[in-house]
Amino acid sequence: MSERTATIASRVGLHARPASIFAAAVGELPIEVTIAMEGEPAEDAMDASSILSLMSLGAANGDVVVLRAEGDGADEALEALVKILETDLDAE
Amino acid sequence: MQQNFSGVGVSPGRIIGSIRQMPKPVSEPPAGERLSPSLSADAATALLRSSAKAVQLELQNRAAGATGASKAVLEATALMATDPMLIKAAIKHINTGTSAERAIWESGASVAEMLINLGGYMADRATDVFDVRARIVAELRGVPAPGIPLSDEPFILVAEDLAPADTATLDPEKILALVTSGGGPQSHTAIIARALGLPAIVAAPGVDALEDGTEVFVDGAAGTLSLEPGAEEIAAVEAWKTAAAILAVFDGNGRTADGHLVPLLANVGGAKDAVKAAEAGAQGVGLLRTEFCFLERETEPTIEEQVVAYRGVFDAFPGQKVVVRTLDAGADKPLPFLTDTSEPNPSLGVRGYRTDLTTPGVLARQLTAIAQAAEGSAALVWVMAPMIATPEEAAEFAAMCATAGLKIPGVMVEVPSAALLADRILGEVDFVSLGTNDLTQYTMAADRQLGTLAALNSPWQPAVLKLIGLTVEGSIAEGNNKPVGVCGEAAADPVLAVVLVGLGVATLSMTSRSLSAVGAVLKSVTLDDAKKLAALAVSAPNPTEARKRVRAGLPILEELGL
C-alpha cells in the first residue's frame, strides 16, 4: 500500500473544475486510488475517481488529504496525483 | 393542401427553416419496477454501464463546443454520468431485482439528496445529478435525451413551453426561431425570444405534432407558421432581412420624409436607462420618472441622494434636453412618504402634483435638488409637474420652479381639463407633455388596470385623439409656439406616432427600444401625409377602425414586418 499526503492548492478547494480534472486523471489510471481527509481512518476513504465523492469530501483550500493505492506503478501514480492537487487548478 | 398553424406572435421576424421538437421531459420509472424476466441482473448492469458511457460521451461533446463557465459545468456533469458512487448504488438495486431505469433513478435521488444536505455550491450541483439521471433513463429507453436538441445546422425550436433552465443551454447561433404550443405573450419563451431578438410564436396549438426536419415558414409578427414555404415566403424572408437591418439602428435624427423635424426622446427611470437610451440614439430624455429612482424608499430621499440620481441622467445627455418629471406618486405607484393608501379611489385622489397639498415641502426640496444637479451639468434641464388640472396649479408650479432657479417649467396634460384649457395653461408655463395613458383613462373613465375595459382604454379612441388635437390648438392660440410633446405609450407605437405628428405634436418620447421603429416609419411619410392620416383616425367610428385606416396608409409597415 502506497500512501501520499497533499495540500489542496486550488482557492475554491476540491470542487468544480479542480475536482473534474483530478477525477478524470484518476479515472485514466489502471489502479484504484482512494482519498480521505488527513486523520480519517483508511476504511472511510473514498473512491478518488468519483467526482461526487470528491465533492462530498469537501476539502477546502489548505486542507491536507491522504491518497492511497496498491499495485504496479502506485508510487509514480500517486506522485503525479499529488502534483495535480498541489497546483492551483482554478488559476489556469 | 398547405396546412397552417396560428398562434400569438410575440417577437417579429420572418424565417424559413426546419424544425426540431424539444423532447418531452423524462417520466419517472414507476416505484417497484422490476427487471424484465428475460434480462439477467448482469445483462441489465452491462446495459446501464453502456448507457451511462453514451451519456458521458454526449456531454463531453457538448463540453468541447462550449466555453467558460458552461464548459466547466458540462465537463463535471459528464464525469458524473459514469461516477462510481452513482453507478455502484444503482447496481446494488439491480442485483435485488429492480429495473435498470428505476435503479439509476433511485441512486440519483440519494446522491442528489446528499449534495443538497451539503448545501451551498454542492446543493446547486444536485440539478446536474437530476439531469444526468434523466439522460441515462432516456438512453435506456431509447428515447431522445431531454433538453434542447443538438444539431450542427441551425433550426426552429418547437416546444410545449420553455423553462428558465432551458435558456442556459439555448444557443442563439443555433436557433432560428421559437414556436410553442403553450405559453402566452408574457411567458418565459416570449421574454427570452424578445431578449435574443428571435422570431417567436406562442400558443399555437398543434405544432407539437410536427415531425422533426419539417421545413416551415415562421412569421413572428403575424403569429403564423406555414408548411411547404414557396416563392412568396422566400420573398418575405428576404424583405425581413432588409427591414431588420433598418430596424436595428436609429440614426438619431427624427424627421418626416420632407424634413419636418420631430425629435425622438427616451423615457427613462434612472442613470442606467439613460446611458442605454443615449446608446440607442435618443435625442434627449422626454420623461425622467423621478419616482423610479426612489420606489423602494420608505422615507423621502435627501437632497444629496437626489442630486446624484439626477446628475447621472443629465451626464448621459450633454447638450441635449432632459425633461424631469417631479415625483408622480399615487394610484399604481405609491410612495410611502407621500401617498395615503386608504383613499377609496386613488386614481382620482391625492396623486402627482396634488401631494404638495398633503405633504408640503417634498416638492420644493425636489426642485432644489434638480436645480443643484442641473448646475454644472451640460444637459438642458426642463421640469414638469404631473396631474395638473387647472391653470392656477400650473402658475403655482411655475412660481416654485422660479424660486428654485429652474428656468423652463412645464406641466403634464393627463387630465382632460388641462387639454381643454391648454391655451391658458401654456400662458403660465413654457411647454406641455401629454401623458396619453392617464389621459385615456380619465377621458374614457376606464381604469387602466382593468382588462375587461381594454377596448375603452385605447389611445386610438377618437375622443382621446381629439383632446390631443385640442392641446396643440391651445398652443397655437397661446401664440408663442410653445412645444406640445407626448411621453406616453402612444408615442412608442409607430402607427400612432404618425397620427400624433399629424396632429401637431412636436416631440415623441418613448422606451428606447422603440426609437428605431418609430424613426423608420416616420421617415416614410411627409408631414402632409401624417396630417391626412391623423384626420382619418380622428373621424373613425372606433379605435379598431382608426388603426386599420392609418395602417392602410402606411405601406412601410408591411415592408418592415411591423
XYZ file of C-alpha atoms in Angstrom, chain B residues 16-515:
500
model
C -37.683 29.605 -43.193
C -36.028 26.591 -41.606
C -36.532 23.034 -40.474
C -37.950 22.293 -37.092
C -36.694 20.245 -34.185
C -39.049 19.204 -31.421
C -37.987 19.715 -27.831
C -38.176 16.218 -26.285
C -40.798 15.721 -23.615
C -39.437 15.603 -20.062
C -38.370 12.101 -18.959
C -41.086 10.493 -16.792
C -40.213 8.786 -13.530
C -39.920 4.973 -13.835
C -42.668 3.561 -11.556
C -41.612 2.733 -7.979
C -41.055 -1.030 -7.609
C -40.491 -1.527 -11.375
C -38.829 -4.943 -11.709
C -36.245 -6.302 -14.104
C -37.831 -7.835 -17.177
C -37.768 -11.644 -16.756
C -35.809 -12.001 -19.988
C -32.959 -9.860 -18.605
C -30.391 -11.055 -16.058
C -29.013 -8.665 -13.445
C -25.620 -8.858 -15.161
C -27.077 -8.007 -18.553
C -29.008 -5.070 -17.017
C -25.808 -3.865 -15.332
C -23.949 -4.002 -18.645
C -26.762 -2.025 -20.303
C -26.652 0.554 -17.539
C -22.894 0.955 -17.901
C -23.039 1.352 -21.679
C -25.926 3.828 -21.428
C -24.027 5.856 -18.821
C -20.956 5.825 -21.070
C -23.042 7.031 -24.039
C -24.451 9.895 -21.955
C -20.931 10.787 -20.857
C -19.698 10.933 -24.467
C -22.628 13.120 -25.464
C -21.934 15.549 -22.596
C -18.210 15.588 -23.409
C -19.095 16.520 -26.987
C -21.201 19.355 -25.722
C -18.408 20.481 -23.397
C -15.972 20.537 -26.315
C -18.204 23.023 -28.104
C -18.813 25.205 -25.026
C -16.731 27.924 -23.406
C -16.199 29.414 -19.949
C -18.471 28.532 -17.062
C -20.824 26.335 -19.072
C -17.851 24.266 -20.334
C -16.730 23.574 -16.751
C -20.258 22.601 -15.715
C -20.641 20.266 -18.696
C -17.250 18.620 -18.036
C -18.200 17.943 -14.417
C -21.633 16.676 -15.455
C -20.038 14.330 -17.997
C -17.903 12.811 -15.237
C -20.973 12.314 -13.060
C -22.640 10.142 -15.707
C -20.251 7.235 -15.041
C -19.422 8.173 -11.457
C -18.722 5.074 -9.336
C -20.822 6.438 -6.449
C -23.863 6.790 -8.712
C -23.400 3.581 -10.709
C -22.424 1.281 -7.819
C -25.522 2.222 -5.847
C -27.652 1.590 -8.952
C -26.050 -1.842 -9.475
C -26.964 -2.778 -5.906
C -30.619 -2.037 -6.728
C -30.388 -4.061 -9.952
C -28.984 -7.021 -8.006
C -32.138 -7.027 -5.846
C -34.262 -7.302 -8.997
C -35.047 -3.640 -9.689
C -35.151 -2.462 -13.327
C -32.098 -0.522 -14.522
C -34.256 2.600 -15.116
C -35.689 2.577 -11.607
C -32.264 1.675 -10.134
C -30.484 4.719 -11.584
C -33.499 6.906 -10.707
C -33.242 5.946 -7.012
C -29.461 6.070 -6.928
C -29.558 9.570 -8.455
C -32.125 10.651 -5.864
C -29.930 9.617 -2.936
C -26.798 11.222 -4.421
C -28.749 14.441 -5.057
C -30.072 14.375 -1.505
C -26.538 14.042 -0.172
C -25.443 17.070 -2.225
C -28.464 19.104 -1.102
C -27.617 18.313 2.535
C -24.069 19.586 1.970
C -25.590 22.935 0.997
C -24.142 25.857 -0.952
C -22.320 25.071 -4.182
C -22.882 21.301 -3.735
C -26.637 21.772 -3.424
C -26.642 23.578 -6.769
C -24.941 20.575 -8.354
C -27.900 18.363 -7.405
C -29.591 19.743 -10.530
C -26.765 18.257 -12.626
C -27.283 14.862 -10.999
C -31.009 15.023 -11.866
C -30.082 15.949 -15.429
C -27.624 13.042 -15.754
C -30.165 10.637 -14.275
C -32.858 11.709 -16.755
C -30.409 11.366 -19.646
C -29.426 7.824 -18.623
C -33.082 6.791 -18.308
C -33.802 8.278 -21.769
C -30.821 6.357 -23.183
C -32.016 3.094 -21.571
C -35.483 3.649 -23.027
C -34.116 4.593 -26.431
C -35.891 7.986 -26.482
C -34.287 11.379 -27.223
C -32.344 12.997 -24.381
C -34.139 15.803 -22.569
C -33.128 19.393 -23.185
C -32.624 21.433 -26.305
C -31.710 19.114 -29.211
C -28.157 19.158 -30.533
C -27.755 19.984 -34.190
C -24.975 21.153 -36.469
C -27.466 23.115 -38.556
C -29.497 25.998 -37.092
C -33.145 25.040 -36.568
C -36.563 26.280 -35.461
C -37.183 25.008 -31.938
C -40.709 23.728 -31.269
C -41.689 23.049 -27.653
C -44.653 22.972 -25.348
C -43.093 25.875 -23.454
C -39.541 26.731 -22.367
C -38.452 26.774 -18.736
C -35.919 29.264 -17.379
C -33.410 26.383 -17.076
C -33.597 25.734 -20.832
C -32.256 29.181 -21.586
C -28.833 28.373 -20.144
C -28.294 25.854 -22.930
C -30.083 27.818 -25.654
C -27.516 28.829 -28.240
C -28.872 31.807 -30.213
C -26.481 30.938 -33.049
C -28.193 27.580 -33.485
C -31.818 28.643 -33.040
C -33.640 30.424 -35.870
C -36.994 30.891 -34.152
C -39.073 29.656 -31.208
C -42.569 28.216 -31.563
C -44.552 26.843 -28.634
C -47.936 25.171 -28.394
C -48.484 26.577 -24.889
C -47.483 29.733 -23.085
C -48.757 33.257 -23.583
C -47.457 36.713 -24.531
C -45.845 37.085 -21.088
C -44.486 33.505 -20.939
C -40.832 32.792 -20.412
C -40.489 31.814 -24.081
C -41.748 35.230 -25.162
C -39.384 37.055 -22.817
C -36.344 35.055 -23.981
C -37.249 35.500 -27.638
C -37.516 39.279 -27.311
C -34.269 39.453 -25.354
C -32.431 37.418 -28.004
C -34.239 39.063 -30.922
C -35.503 35.684 -32.219
C -38.805 35.482 -34.123
C -41.314 33.705 -31.890
C -44.879 32.429 -31.771
C -46.592 31.161 -28.628
C -49.960 29.468 -28.002
C -50.018 27.792 -31.425
C -51.950 24.552 -30.847
C -50.962 21.528 -32.913
C -47.355 22.455 -33.634
C -46.079 19.774 -31.261
C -47.304 17.133 -33.723
C -44.947 18.335 -36.481
C -42.160 15.926 -37.432
C -38.506 16.779 -36.881
C -36.966 18.131 -40.061
C -40.220 19.585 -41.468
C -39.482 22.777 -43.385
C -41.684 25.668 -42.305
C -42.088 29.445 -42.631
C -42.442 31.371 -39.355
C -43.800 34.930 -39.156
C -43.206 36.205 -35.634
C -45.202 39.410 -36.176
C -48.309 37.758 -37.659
C -48.020 34.721 -35.364
C -48.273 32.181 -38.189
C -46.361 29.022 -39.098
C -46.883 27.682 -42.654
C -45.852 24.360 -44.129
C -44.282 23.979 -47.576
C -42.949 27.527 -47.914
C -42.888 28.781 -51.521
C -41.726 31.788 -53.528
C -43.947 34.189 -51.602
C -42.473 33.147 -48.257
C -38.910 33.264 -49.583
C -39.557 36.857 -50.704
C -40.981 37.692 -47.264
C -37.822 36.357 -45.590
C -35.621 38.453 -47.872
C -37.719 41.555 -47.183
C -37.385 40.944 -43.455
C -33.589 40.798 -43.692
C -33.566 44.274 -45.242
C -36.087 45.524 -42.696
C -34.162 44.090 -39.758
C -31.074 45.997 -40.865
C -33.127 49.217 -40.897
C -34.824 48.452 -37.578
C -31.530 47.681 -35.866
C -30.471 51.314 -35.700
C -31.979 54.727 -35.152
C -29.899 57.417 -36.823
C -30.560 59.917 -34.032
C -32.454 62.307 -36.288
C -36.248 62.036 -36.042
C -37.915 63.596 -39.081
C -40.574 63.118 -41.732
C -39.806 62.331 -45.392
C -39.990 66.058 -46.203
C -37.574 67.020 -43.451
C -40.002 68.212 -40.746
C -38.038 67.600 -37.525
C -39.640 65.551 -34.744
C -37.018 64.870 -32.066
C -37.387 61.326 -30.703
C -36.638 61.226 -26.994
C -36.467 58.482 -24.391
C -38.481 57.719 -21.264
C -36.043 56.718 -18.510
C -36.191 55.737 -14.856
C -32.581 56.462 -13.879
C -28.959 56.791 -14.973
C -28.636 53.205 -16.239
C -31.647 53.617 -18.519
C -30.328 56.972 -19.674
C -26.986 55.538 -20.770
C -28.771 52.808 -22.739
C -31.092 55.382 -24.298
C -28.159 57.557 -25.379
C -26.521 54.496 -26.974
C -29.784 53.809 -28.840
C -29.612 57.285 -30.389
C -32.245 59.074 -28.278
C -32.158 62.832 -28.926
C -32.669 63.578 -25.251
C -34.940 62.490 -22.418
C -38.620 63.365 -22.758
C -39.570 61.880 -19.415
C -37.371 61.188 -16.406
C -39.635 59.332 -13.989
C -38.049 60.513 -10.762
C -40.249 58.282 -8.609
C -38.482 55.281 -10.184
C -35.235 56.403 -8.555
C -36.907 56.064 -5.160
C -39.612 53.385 -5.463
C -38.087 51.197 -2.753
C -37.841 54.077 -0.302
C -39.835 54.297 2.923
C -38.679 57.849 3.562
C -38.013 60.946 1.479
C -34.570 60.786 -0.211
C -32.159 63.514 0.879
C -31.306 66.370 -1.472
C -27.781 64.928 -1.861
C -29.132 61.499 -2.881
C -31.449 63.125 -5.385
C -28.669 65.249 -6.885
C -26.591 62.100 -7.519
C -29.519 60.257 -9.121
C -30.478 63.143 -11.442
C -26.907 64.060 -12.320
C -26.329 60.506 -13.603
C -29.107 61.048 -16.138
C -28.013 64.568 -17.129
C -24.457 63.363 -17.763
C -25.686 60.873 -20.374
C -27.117 63.724 -22.496
C -24.671 66.649 -22.655
C -26.051 69.462 -24.820
C -29.440 67.768 -25.081
C -32.820 68.193 -23.446
C -33.731 66.243 -20.303
C -37.310 66.700 -19.104
C -37.550 65.874 -15.403
C -40.975 64.992 -14.080
C -41.392 65.665 -10.378
C -42.436 62.739 -8.170
C -45.579 61.142 -9.589
C -46.713 59.222 -6.524
C -50.117 57.702 -6.025
C -52.523 55.199 -7.609
C -50.380 52.403 -9.113
C -47.072 53.897 -7.882
C -47.443 54.552 -4.145
C -44.535 56.145 -2.262
C -44.903 55.635 1.500
C -43.718 59.165 2.303
C -46.307 60.802 0.031
C -49.254 58.516 -0.520
C -52.349 57.871 1.573
C -53.179 54.298 0.569
C -56.554 54.302 2.342
C -58.202 56.502 -0.292
C -61.298 54.820 -1.754
C -60.457 55.954 -5.293
C -56.705 56.545 -5.671
C -56.792 57.374 -9.413
C -58.999 60.364 -8.585
C -57.216 61.112 -5.322
C -54.183 62.919 -3.992
C -51.549 61.970 -6.543
C -48.884 63.672 -8.629
C -48.696 67.444 -8.082
C -51.583 67.191 -5.612
C -49.368 65.555 -2.961
C -47.960 69.044 -2.354
C -51.281 69.814 -0.612
C -50.936 66.992 1.922
C -47.140 66.764 2.228
C -45.834 70.264 1.565
C -42.066 70.635 1.324
C -41.192 67.454 -0.570
C -41.759 69.099 -3.961
C -39.833 72.260 -3.076
C -36.880 70.163 -1.883
C -37.019 68.078 -5.050
C -36.920 71.226 -7.204
C -33.885 72.401 -5.203
C -32.183 69.051 -5.862
C -32.973 69.213 -9.601
C -31.574 72.759 -9.776
C -28.395 71.667 -7.973
C -27.953 68.677 -10.277
C -28.533 70.884 -13.327
C -25.917 73.368 -12.188
C -22.615 72.447 -13.770
C -24.222 69.801 -15.968
C -24.191 70.205 -19.737
C -27.768 68.941 -20.196
C -30.632 71.350 -20.948
C -32.881 70.695 -17.966
C -36.647 71.195 -18.225
C -39.015 70.365 -15.332
C -42.660 69.363 -15.361
C -45.362 68.507 -12.830
C -47.735 65.556 -13.215
C -51.556 65.629 -12.708
C -52.132 69.323 -13.328
C -55.855 70.087 -13.672
C -56.076 73.915 -13.716
C -54.154 76.969 -14.988
C -53.789 78.098 -11.321
C -51.906 74.908 -10.465
C -49.661 75.453 -13.485
C -48.964 79.010 -12.298
C -48.128 77.834 -8.766
C -45.748 75.232 -10.113
C -44.058 77.782 -12.384
C -43.553 80.040 -9.369
C -41.982 77.209 -7.364
C -39.614 76.461 -10.266
C -38.621 80.122 -10.463
C -37.883 80.135 -6.718
C -35.653 77.069 -7.139
C -33.864 78.714 -10.074
C -35.237 76.351 -12.713
C -35.787 78.236 -15.948
C -38.061 76.069 -18.059
C -41.211 74.904 -16.240
C -43.894 72.801 -17.873
C -46.772 70.513 -16.977
C -48.174 67.170 -17.989
C -51.518 67.064 -19.763
C -53.195 63.962 -18.363
C -56.451 65.357 -17.031
C -58.976 66.296 -19.756
C -59.500 69.701 -18.090
C -55.858 70.556 -18.833
C -56.279 69.638 -22.505
C -59.412 71.783 -22.752
C -57.650 74.808 -21.189
C -54.242 74.201 -22.829
C -54.082 77.804 -24.104
C -54.433 79.219 -20.589
C -52.104 76.625 -19.084
C -49.456 77.466 -21.675
C -49.925 81.088 -20.656
C -48.366 80.072 -17.313
C -45.650 77.557 -18.329
C -43.241 77.040 -21.239
C -44.279 73.598 -22.503
C -46.699 70.711 -22.013
C -46.248 66.966 -22.371
C -49.197 64.652 -22.997
C -49.315 61.579 -20.789
C -51.526 59.515 -23.066
C -52.003 56.580 -20.664
C -53.659 58.654 -17.968
C -55.320 60.992 -20.455
C -57.035 57.933 -21.966
C -58.076 56.548 -18.581
C -59.572 59.870 -17.479
C -61.207 60.705 -20.827
C -62.852 57.309 -21.145
C -63.436 56.854 -17.385
C -61.920 53.374 -17.717
C -59.385 52.027 -15.199
C -56.047 51.326 -16.914
C -55.584 48.170 -14.901
C -58.928 46.555 -15.783
C -58.580 44.014 -18.595
C -62.341 43.971 -19.216
C -62.238 47.651 -20.242
C -59.259 47.253 -22.582
C -61.283 48.350 -25.638
C -62.320 51.620 -23.972
C -58.808 52.120 -22.712
C -57.222 52.724 -26.111
C -55.360 55.901 -27.077
C -56.920 55.361 -30.539
C -60.314 56.360 -29.106
C -61.395 59.299 -31.286
C -62.172 61.341 -28.150
C -58.594 60.958 -26.908
C -57.149 61.923 -30.314
C -59.453 64.935 -30.343
C -58.155 66.094 -26.942
C -54.565 65.752 -28.187
C -55.510 67.901 -31.181
C -57.146 70.442 -28.839
C -53.976 70.684 -26.780
C -51.990 71.539 -29.918
C -54.655 74.110 -30.889
C -54.304 75.583 -27.396
C -50.609 76.099 -28.014
C -51.325 77.790 -31.341
C -53.935 80.025 -29.671
C -51.448 80.999 -26.953
C -49.287 82.360 -29.731
C -45.712 81.735 -28.598
C -45.144 78.420 -30.353
C -44.714 76.566 -27.051
C -43.995 72.861 -27.638
C -46.515 70.075 -27.070
C -44.845 66.687 -26.652
C -46.109 63.160 -25.991
C -44.449 60.893 -23.453
C -46.969 58.060 -23.103
C -47.072 54.551 -24.585
C -48.807 56.053 -27.634
C -45.530 57.559 -28.846
C -43.871 54.122 -28.909
C -46.450 52.731 -31.355
C -45.022 53.550 -34.830
C -48.530 53.724 -36.326
C -49.947 56.046 -33.694
C -46.739 58.102 -33.694
C -47.518 59.187 -37.265
C -51.008 60.281 -36.167
C -49.549 62.273 -33.257
C -47.164 64.091 -35.581
C -50.098 64.749 -37.929
C -52.000 66.272 -35.019
C -49.118 68.714 -34.492
C -47.169 67.101 -31.667
C -43.578 68.444 -31.644
C -41.625 65.670 -29.885
C -42.201 61.994 -29.082
C -40.739 60.301 -26.032
C -40.725 56.523 -25.666
C -38.882 53.450 -24.414
C -35.535 53.423 -26.227
C -36.310 50.027 -27.806
C -38.991 51.695 -29.952
C -36.870 54.550 -31.299
